[in-house]
mmCIF file of N, CA and C in Angstrom:
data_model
loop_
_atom_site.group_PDB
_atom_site.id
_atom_site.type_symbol
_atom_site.label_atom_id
_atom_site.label_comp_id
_atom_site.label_asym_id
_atom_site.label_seq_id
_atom_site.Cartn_x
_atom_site.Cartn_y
_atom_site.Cartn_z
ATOM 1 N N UNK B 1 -12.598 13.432 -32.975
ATOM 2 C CA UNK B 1 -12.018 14.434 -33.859
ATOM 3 C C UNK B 1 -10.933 13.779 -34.698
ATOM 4 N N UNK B 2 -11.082 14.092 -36.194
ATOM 5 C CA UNK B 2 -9.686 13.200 -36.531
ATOM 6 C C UNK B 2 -8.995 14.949 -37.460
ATOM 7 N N UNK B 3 -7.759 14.819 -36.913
ATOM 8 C CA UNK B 3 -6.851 15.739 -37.412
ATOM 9 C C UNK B 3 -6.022 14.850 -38.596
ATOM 10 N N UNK B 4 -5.744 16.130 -39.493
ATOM 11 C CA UNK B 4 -5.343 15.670 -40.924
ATOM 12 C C UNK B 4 -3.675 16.226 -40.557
ATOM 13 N N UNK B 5 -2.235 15.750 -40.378
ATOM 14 C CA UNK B 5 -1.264 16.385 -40.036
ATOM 15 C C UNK B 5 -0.804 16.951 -41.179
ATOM 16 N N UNK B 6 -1.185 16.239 -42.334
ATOM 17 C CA UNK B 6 -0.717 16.220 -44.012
ATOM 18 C C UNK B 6 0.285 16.131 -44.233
ATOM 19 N N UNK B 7 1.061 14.832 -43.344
ATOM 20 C CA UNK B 7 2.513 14.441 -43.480
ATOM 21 C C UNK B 7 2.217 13.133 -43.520
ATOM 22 N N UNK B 8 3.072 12.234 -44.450
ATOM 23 C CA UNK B 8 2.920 10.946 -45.016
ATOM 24 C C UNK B 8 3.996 9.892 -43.923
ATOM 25 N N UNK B 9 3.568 8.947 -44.096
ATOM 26 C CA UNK B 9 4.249 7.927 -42.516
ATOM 27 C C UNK B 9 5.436 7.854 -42.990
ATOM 28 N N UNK B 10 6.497 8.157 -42.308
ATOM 29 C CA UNK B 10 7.820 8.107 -42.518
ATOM 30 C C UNK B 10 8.786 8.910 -43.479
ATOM 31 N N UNK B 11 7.876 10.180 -43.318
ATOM 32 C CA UNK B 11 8.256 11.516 -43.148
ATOM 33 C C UNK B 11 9.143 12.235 -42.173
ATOM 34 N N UNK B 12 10.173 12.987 -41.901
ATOM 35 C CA UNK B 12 11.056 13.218 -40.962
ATOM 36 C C UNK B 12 10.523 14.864 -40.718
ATOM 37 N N UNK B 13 10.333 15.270 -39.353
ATOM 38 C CA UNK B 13 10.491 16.310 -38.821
ATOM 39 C C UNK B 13 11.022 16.722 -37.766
ATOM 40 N N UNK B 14 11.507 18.467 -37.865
ATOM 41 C CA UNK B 14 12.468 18.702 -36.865
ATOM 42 C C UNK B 14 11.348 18.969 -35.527
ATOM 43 N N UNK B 15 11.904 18.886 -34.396
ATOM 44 C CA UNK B 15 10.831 18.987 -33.368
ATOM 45 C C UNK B 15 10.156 20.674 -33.365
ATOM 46 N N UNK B 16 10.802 21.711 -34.054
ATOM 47 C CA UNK B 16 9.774 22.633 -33.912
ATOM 48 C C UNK B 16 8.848 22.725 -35.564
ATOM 49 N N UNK B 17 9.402 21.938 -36.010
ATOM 50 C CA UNK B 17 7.944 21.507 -37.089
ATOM 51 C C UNK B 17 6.772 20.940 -36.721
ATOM 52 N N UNK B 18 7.353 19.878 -35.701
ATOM 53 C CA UNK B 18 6.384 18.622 -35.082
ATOM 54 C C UNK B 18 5.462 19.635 -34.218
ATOM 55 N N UNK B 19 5.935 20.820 -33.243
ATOM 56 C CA UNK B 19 5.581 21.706 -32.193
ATOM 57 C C UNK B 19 4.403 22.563 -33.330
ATOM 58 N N UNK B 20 4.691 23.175 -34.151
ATOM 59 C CA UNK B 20 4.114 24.158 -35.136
ATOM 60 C C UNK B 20 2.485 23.314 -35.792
ATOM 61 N N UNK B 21 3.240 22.058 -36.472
ATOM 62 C CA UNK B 21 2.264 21.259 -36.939
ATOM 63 C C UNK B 21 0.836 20.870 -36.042
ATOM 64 N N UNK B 22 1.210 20.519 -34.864
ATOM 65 C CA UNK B 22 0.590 19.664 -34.461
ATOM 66 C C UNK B 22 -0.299 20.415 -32.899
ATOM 67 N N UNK B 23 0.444 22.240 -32.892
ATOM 68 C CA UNK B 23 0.196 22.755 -31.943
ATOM 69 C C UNK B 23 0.656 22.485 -30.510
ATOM 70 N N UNK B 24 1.746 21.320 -30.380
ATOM 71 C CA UNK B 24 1.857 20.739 -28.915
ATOM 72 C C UNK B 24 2.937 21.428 -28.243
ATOM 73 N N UNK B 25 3.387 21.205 -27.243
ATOM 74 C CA UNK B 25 4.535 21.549 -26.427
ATOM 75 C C UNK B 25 5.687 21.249 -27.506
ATOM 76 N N UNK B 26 6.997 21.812 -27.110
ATOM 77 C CA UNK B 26 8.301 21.394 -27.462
ATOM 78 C C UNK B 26 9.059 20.087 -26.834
ATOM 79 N N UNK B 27 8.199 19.666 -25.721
ATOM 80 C CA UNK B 27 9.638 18.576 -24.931
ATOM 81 C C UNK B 27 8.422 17.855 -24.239
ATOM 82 N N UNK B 28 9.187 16.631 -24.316
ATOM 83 C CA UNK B 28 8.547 15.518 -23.253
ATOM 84 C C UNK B 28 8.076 14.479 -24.330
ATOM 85 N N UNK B 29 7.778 13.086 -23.905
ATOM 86 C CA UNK B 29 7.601 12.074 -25.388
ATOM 87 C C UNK B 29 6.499 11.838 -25.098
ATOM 88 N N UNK B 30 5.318 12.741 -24.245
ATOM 89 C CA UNK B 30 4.057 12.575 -25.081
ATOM 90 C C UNK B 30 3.703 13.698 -24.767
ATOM 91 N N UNK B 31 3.209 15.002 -26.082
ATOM 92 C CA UNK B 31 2.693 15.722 -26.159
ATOM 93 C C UNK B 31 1.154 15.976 -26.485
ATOM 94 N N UNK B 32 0.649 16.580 -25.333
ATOM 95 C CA UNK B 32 -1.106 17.068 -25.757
ATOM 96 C C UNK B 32 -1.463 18.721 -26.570
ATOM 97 N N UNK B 33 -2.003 18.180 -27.498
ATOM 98 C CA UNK B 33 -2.982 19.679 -27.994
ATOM 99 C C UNK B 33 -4.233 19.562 -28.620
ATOM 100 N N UNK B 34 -4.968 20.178 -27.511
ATOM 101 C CA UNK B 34 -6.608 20.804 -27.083
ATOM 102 C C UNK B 34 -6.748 21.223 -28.385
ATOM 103 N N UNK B 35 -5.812 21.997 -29.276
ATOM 104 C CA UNK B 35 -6.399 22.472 -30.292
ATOM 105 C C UNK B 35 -6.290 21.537 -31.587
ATOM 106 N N UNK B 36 -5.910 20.647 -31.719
ATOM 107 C CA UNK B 36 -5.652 19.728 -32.502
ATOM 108 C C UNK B 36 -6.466 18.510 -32.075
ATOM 109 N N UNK B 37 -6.794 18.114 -31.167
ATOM 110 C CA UNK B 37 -7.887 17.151 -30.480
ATOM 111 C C UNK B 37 -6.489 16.077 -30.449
ATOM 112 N N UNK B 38 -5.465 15.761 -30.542
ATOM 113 C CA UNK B 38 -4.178 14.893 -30.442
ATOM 114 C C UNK B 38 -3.395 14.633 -29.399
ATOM 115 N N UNK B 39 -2.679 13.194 -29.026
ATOM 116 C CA UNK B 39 -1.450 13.437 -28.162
ATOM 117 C C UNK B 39 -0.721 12.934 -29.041
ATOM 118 N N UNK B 40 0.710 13.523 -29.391
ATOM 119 C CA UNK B 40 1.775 13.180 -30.231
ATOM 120 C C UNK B 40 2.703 12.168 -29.006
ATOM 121 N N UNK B 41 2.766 10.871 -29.298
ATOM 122 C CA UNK B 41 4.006 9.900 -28.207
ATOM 123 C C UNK B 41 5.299 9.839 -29.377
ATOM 124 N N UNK B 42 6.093 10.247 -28.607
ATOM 125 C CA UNK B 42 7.416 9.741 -29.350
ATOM 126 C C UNK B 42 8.625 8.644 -28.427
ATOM 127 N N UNK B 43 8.565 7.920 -29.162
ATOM 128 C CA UNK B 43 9.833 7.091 -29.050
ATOM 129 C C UNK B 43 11.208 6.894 -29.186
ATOM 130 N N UNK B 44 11.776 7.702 -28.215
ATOM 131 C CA UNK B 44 13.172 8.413 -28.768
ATOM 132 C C UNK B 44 14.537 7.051 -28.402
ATOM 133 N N UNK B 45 15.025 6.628 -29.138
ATOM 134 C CA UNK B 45 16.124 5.554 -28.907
ATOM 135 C C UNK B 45 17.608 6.245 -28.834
ATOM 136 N N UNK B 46 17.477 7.305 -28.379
ATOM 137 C CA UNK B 46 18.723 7.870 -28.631
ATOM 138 C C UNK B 46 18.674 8.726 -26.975
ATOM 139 N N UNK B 47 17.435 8.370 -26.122
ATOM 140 C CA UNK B 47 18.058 8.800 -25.122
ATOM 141 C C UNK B 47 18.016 7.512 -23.862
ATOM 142 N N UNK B 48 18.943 7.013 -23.090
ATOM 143 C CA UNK B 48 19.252 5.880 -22.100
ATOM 144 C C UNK B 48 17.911 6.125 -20.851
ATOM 145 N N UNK B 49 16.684 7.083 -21.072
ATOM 146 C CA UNK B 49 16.324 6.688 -19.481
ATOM 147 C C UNK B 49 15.109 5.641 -19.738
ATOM 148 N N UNK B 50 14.626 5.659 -20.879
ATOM 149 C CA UNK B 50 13.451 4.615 -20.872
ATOM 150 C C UNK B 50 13.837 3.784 -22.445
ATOM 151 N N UNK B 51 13.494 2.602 -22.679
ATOM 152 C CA UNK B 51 13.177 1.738 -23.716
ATOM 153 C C UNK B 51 12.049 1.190 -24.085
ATOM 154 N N UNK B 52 11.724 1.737 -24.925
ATOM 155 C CA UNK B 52 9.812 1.023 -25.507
ATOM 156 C C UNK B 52 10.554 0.152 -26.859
ATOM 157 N N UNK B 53 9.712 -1.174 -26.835
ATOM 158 C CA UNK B 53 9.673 -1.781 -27.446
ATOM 159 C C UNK B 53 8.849 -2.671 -28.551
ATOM 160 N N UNK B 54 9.642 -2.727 -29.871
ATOM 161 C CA UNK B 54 7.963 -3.206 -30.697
ATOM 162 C C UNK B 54 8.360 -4.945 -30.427
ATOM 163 N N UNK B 55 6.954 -5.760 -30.088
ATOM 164 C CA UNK B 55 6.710 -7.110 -30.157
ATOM 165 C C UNK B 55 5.999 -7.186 -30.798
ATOM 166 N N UNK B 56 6.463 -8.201 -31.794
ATOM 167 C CA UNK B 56 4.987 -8.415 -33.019
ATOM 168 C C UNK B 56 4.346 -7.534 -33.300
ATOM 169 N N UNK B 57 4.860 -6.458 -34.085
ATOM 170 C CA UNK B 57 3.952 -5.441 -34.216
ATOM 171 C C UNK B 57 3.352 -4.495 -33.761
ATOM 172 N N UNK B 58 3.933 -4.613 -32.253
ATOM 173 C CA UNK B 58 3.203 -3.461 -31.567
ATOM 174 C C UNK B 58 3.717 -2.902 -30.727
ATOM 175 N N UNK B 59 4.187 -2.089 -30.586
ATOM 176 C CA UNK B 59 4.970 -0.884 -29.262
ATOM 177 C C UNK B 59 4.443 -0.735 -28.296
ATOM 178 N N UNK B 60 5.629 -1.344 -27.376
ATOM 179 C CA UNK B 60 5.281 -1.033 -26.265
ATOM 180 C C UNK B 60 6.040 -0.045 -25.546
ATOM 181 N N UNK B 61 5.282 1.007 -25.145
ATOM 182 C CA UNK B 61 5.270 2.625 -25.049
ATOM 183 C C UNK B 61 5.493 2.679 -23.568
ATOM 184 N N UNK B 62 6.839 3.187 -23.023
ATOM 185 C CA UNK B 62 6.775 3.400 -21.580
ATOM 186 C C UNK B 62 6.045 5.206 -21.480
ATOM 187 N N UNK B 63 5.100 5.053 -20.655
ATOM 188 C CA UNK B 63 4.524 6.598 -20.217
ATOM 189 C C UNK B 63 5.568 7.235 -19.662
ATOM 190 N N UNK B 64 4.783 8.260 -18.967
ATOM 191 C CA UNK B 64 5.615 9.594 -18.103
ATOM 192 C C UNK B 64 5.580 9.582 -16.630
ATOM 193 N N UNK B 65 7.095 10.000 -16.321
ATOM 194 C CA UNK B 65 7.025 9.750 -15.162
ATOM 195 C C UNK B 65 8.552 9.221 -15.091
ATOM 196 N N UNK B 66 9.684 10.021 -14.415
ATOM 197 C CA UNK B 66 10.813 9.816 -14.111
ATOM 198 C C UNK B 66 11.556 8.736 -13.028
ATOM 199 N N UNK B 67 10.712 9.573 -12.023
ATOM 200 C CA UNK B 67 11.001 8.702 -10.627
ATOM 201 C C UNK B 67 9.818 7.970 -10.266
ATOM 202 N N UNK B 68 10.079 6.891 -9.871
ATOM 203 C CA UNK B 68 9.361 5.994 -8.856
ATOM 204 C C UNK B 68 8.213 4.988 -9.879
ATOM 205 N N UNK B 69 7.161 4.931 -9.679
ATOM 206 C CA UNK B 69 5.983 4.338 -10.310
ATOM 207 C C UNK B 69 5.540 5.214 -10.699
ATOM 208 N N UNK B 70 5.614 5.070 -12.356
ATOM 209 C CA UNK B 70 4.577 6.309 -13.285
ATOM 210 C C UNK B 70 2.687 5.818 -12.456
ATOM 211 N N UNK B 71 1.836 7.124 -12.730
ATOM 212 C CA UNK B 71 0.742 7.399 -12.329
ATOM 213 C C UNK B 71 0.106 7.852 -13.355
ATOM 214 N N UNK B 72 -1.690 7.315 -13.170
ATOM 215 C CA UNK B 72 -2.355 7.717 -14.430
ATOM 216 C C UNK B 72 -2.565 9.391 -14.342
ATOM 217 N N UNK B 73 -2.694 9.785 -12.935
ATOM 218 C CA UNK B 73 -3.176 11.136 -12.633
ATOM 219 C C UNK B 73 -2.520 11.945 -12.514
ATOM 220 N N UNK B 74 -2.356 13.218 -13.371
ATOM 221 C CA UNK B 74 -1.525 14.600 -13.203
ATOM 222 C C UNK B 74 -0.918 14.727 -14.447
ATOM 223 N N UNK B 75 -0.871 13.652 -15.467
ATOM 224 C CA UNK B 75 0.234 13.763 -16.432
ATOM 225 C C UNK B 75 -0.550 13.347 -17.691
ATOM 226 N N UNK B 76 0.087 12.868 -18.926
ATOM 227 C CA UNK B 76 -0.492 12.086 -19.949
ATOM 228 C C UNK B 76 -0.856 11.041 -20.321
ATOM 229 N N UNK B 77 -0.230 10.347 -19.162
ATOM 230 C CA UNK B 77 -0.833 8.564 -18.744
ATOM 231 C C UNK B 77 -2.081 8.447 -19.118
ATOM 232 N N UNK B 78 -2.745 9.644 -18.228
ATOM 233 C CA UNK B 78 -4.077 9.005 -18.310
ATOM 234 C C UNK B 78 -4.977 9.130 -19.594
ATOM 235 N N UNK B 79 -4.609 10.576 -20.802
ATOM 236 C CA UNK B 79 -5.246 10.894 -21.862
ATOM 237 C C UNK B 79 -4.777 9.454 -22.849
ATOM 238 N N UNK B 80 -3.481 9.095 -22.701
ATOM 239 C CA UNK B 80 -3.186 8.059 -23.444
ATOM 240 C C UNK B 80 -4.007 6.124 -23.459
ATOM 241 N N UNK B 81 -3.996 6.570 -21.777
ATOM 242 C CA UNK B 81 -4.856 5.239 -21.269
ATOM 243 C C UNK B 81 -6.371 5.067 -21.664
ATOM 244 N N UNK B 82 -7.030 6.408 -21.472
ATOM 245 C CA UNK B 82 -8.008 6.243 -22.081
ATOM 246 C C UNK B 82 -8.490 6.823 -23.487
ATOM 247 N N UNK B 83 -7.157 6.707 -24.379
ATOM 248 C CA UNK B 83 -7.348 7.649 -25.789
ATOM 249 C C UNK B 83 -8.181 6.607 -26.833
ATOM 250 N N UNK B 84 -8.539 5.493 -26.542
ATOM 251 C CA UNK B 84 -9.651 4.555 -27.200
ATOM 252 C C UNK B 84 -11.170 4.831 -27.494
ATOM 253 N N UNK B 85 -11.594 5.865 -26.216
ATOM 254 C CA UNK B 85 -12.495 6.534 -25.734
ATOM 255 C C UNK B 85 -13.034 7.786 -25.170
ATOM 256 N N UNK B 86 -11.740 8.507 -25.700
ATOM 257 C CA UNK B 86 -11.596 10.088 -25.000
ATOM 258 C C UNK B 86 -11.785 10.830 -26.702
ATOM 259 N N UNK B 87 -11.447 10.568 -27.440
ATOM 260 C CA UNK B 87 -11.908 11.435 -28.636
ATOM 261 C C UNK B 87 -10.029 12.163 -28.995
ATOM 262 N N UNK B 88 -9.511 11.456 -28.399
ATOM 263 C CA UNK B 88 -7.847 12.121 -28.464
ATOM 264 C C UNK B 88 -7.478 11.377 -29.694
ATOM 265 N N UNK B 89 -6.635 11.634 -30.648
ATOM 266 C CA UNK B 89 -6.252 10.808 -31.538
ATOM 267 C C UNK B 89 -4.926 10.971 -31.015
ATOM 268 N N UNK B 90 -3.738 9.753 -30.910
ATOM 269 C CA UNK B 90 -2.457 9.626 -31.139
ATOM 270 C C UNK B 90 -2.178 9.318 -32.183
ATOM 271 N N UNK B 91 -0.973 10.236 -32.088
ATOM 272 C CA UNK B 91 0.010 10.029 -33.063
ATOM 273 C C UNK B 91 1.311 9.976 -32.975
ATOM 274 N N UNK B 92 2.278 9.070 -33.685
ATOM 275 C CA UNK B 92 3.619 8.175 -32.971
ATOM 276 C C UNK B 92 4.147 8.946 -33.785
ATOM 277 N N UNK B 93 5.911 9.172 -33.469
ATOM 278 C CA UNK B 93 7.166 9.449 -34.246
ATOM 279 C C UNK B 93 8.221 8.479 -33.740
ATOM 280 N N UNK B 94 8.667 8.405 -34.276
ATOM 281 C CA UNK B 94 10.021 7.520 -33.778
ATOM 282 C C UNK B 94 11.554 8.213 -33.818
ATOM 283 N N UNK B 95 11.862 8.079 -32.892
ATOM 284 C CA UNK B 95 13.560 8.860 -33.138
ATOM 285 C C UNK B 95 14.179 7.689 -32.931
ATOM 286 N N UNK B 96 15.396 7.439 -34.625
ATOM 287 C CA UNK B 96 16.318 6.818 -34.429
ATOM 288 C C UNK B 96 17.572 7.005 -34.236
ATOM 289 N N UNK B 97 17.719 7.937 -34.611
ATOM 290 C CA UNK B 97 19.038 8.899 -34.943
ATOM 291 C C UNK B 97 18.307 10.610 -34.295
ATOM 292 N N UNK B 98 19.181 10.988 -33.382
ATOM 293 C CA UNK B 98 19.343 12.347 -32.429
ATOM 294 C C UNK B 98 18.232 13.417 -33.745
ATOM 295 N N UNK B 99 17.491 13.583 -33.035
ATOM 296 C CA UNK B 99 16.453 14.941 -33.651
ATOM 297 C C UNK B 99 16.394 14.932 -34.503
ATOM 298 N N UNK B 100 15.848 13.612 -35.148
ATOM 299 C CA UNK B 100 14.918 13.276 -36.624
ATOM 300 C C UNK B 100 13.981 12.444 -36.116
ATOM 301 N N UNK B 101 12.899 13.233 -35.886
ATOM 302 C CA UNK B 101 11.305 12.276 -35.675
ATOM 303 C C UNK B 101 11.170 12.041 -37.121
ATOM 304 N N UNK B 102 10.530 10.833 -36.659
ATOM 305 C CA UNK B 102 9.989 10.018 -37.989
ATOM 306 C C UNK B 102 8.530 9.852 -37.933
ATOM 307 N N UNK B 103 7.843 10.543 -38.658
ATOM 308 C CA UNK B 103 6.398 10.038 -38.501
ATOM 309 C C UNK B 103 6.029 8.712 -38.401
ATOM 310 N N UNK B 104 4.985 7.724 -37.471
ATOM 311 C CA UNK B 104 4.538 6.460 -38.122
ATOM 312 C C UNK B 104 3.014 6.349 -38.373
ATOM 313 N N UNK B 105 2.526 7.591 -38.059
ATOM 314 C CA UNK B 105 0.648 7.405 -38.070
ATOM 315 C C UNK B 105 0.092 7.471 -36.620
ATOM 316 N N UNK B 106 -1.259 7.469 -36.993
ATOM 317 C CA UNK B 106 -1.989 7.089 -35.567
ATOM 318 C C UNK B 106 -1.890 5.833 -35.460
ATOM 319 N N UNK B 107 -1.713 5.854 -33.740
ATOM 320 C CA UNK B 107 -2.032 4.658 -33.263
ATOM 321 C C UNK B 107 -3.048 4.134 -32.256
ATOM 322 N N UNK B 108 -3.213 3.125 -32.239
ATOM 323 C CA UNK B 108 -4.358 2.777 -31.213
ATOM 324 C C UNK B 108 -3.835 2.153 -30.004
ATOM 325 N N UNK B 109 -4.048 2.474 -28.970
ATOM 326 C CA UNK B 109 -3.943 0.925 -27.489
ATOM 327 C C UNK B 109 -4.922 -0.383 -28.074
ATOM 328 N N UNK B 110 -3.904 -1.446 -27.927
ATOM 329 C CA UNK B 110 -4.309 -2.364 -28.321
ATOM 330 C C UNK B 110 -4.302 -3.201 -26.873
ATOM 331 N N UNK B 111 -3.830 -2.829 -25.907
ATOM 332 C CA UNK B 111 -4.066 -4.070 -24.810
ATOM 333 C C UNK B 111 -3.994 -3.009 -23.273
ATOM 334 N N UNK B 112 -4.166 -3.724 -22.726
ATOM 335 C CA UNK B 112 -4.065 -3.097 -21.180
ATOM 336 C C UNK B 112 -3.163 -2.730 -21.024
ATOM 337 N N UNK B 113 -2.425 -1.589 -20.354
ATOM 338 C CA UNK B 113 -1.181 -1.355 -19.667
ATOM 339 C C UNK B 113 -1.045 -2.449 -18.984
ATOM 340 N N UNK B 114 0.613 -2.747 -19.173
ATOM 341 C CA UNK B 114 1.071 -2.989 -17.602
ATOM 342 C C UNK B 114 2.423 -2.734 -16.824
ATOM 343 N N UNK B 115 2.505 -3.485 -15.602
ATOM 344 C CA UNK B 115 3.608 -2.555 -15.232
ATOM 345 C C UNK B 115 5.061 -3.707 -15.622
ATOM 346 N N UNK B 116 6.284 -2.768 -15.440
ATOM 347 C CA UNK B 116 7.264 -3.631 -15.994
ATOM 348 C C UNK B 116 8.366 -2.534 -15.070
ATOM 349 N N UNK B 117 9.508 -3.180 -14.373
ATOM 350 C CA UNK B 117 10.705 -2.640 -14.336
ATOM 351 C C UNK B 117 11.461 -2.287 -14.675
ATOM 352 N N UNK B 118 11.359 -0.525 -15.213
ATOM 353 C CA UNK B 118 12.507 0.205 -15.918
ATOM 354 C C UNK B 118 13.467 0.923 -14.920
ATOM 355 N N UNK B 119 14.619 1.683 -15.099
ATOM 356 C CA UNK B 119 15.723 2.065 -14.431
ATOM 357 C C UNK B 119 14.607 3.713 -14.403
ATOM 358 N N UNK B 120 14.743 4.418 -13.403
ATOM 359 C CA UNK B 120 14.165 5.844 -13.339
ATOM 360 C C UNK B 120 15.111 6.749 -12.990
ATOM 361 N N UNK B 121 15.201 7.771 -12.785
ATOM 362 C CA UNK B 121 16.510 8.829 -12.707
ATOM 363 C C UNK B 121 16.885 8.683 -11.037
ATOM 364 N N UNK B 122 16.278 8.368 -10.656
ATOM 365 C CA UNK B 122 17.732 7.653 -9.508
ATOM 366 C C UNK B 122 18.179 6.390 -9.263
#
């Protein structure tokens, strides 16, 4: 399914534009909607519990999951893990500054997950 958002890359929206637009939840940095065939991931740098980072071009996206070892099962891990082949289109925003998503386009998984040591809420 490819959804048309009809917002140009690096476009700014407030999160209940992003919610309205795109049909998804209000909260959490990766949102799913069934009715949009989409998961919206956002990359928020303005809050201390996770850091995704771009290398050469490519973001690397910490999933969901607070405490302990994030899991593919129960959450959005897994629509994201297999969004190459699930018919889901993602689509990225970036927050640089407190509640201004920035559109950047769809994106694709370009490599395998893997795991890495981030700080989790305890």
């Amino acid at each position: 399914m490819v959804f048309d958002p009809g917002i140009n890359i690096g476009e700014e929206l407030t999160n209940e534009e992003m919610r309205a637009l795109f049909k998804c939840g209000n909260m959490g940095g990766m949102r799913r909607s069934k009715q949009t065939g989409t998961l919206v991931i956002i990359s928020d740098d303005t809050k201390g519990l996770y850091r995704d980072v771009w290398k050469n071009g490519v973001l690397h996206y910490t999933g969901m999951g607070k405490i302990g070892d994030q899991v593919l099962e129960g959450n959005q891990n897994k629509t994201l893990y297999y969004s190459n082949t699930n018919g889901v289109e993602v689509h990225l925003f970036e927050v640089i500054e407190k509640a201004v998503n920035t559109y950047r386009g769809v994106v694709k998984l370009v490599a395998e997950p893997y795991k890495a040591r981030q700080p989790d809420d305890d």
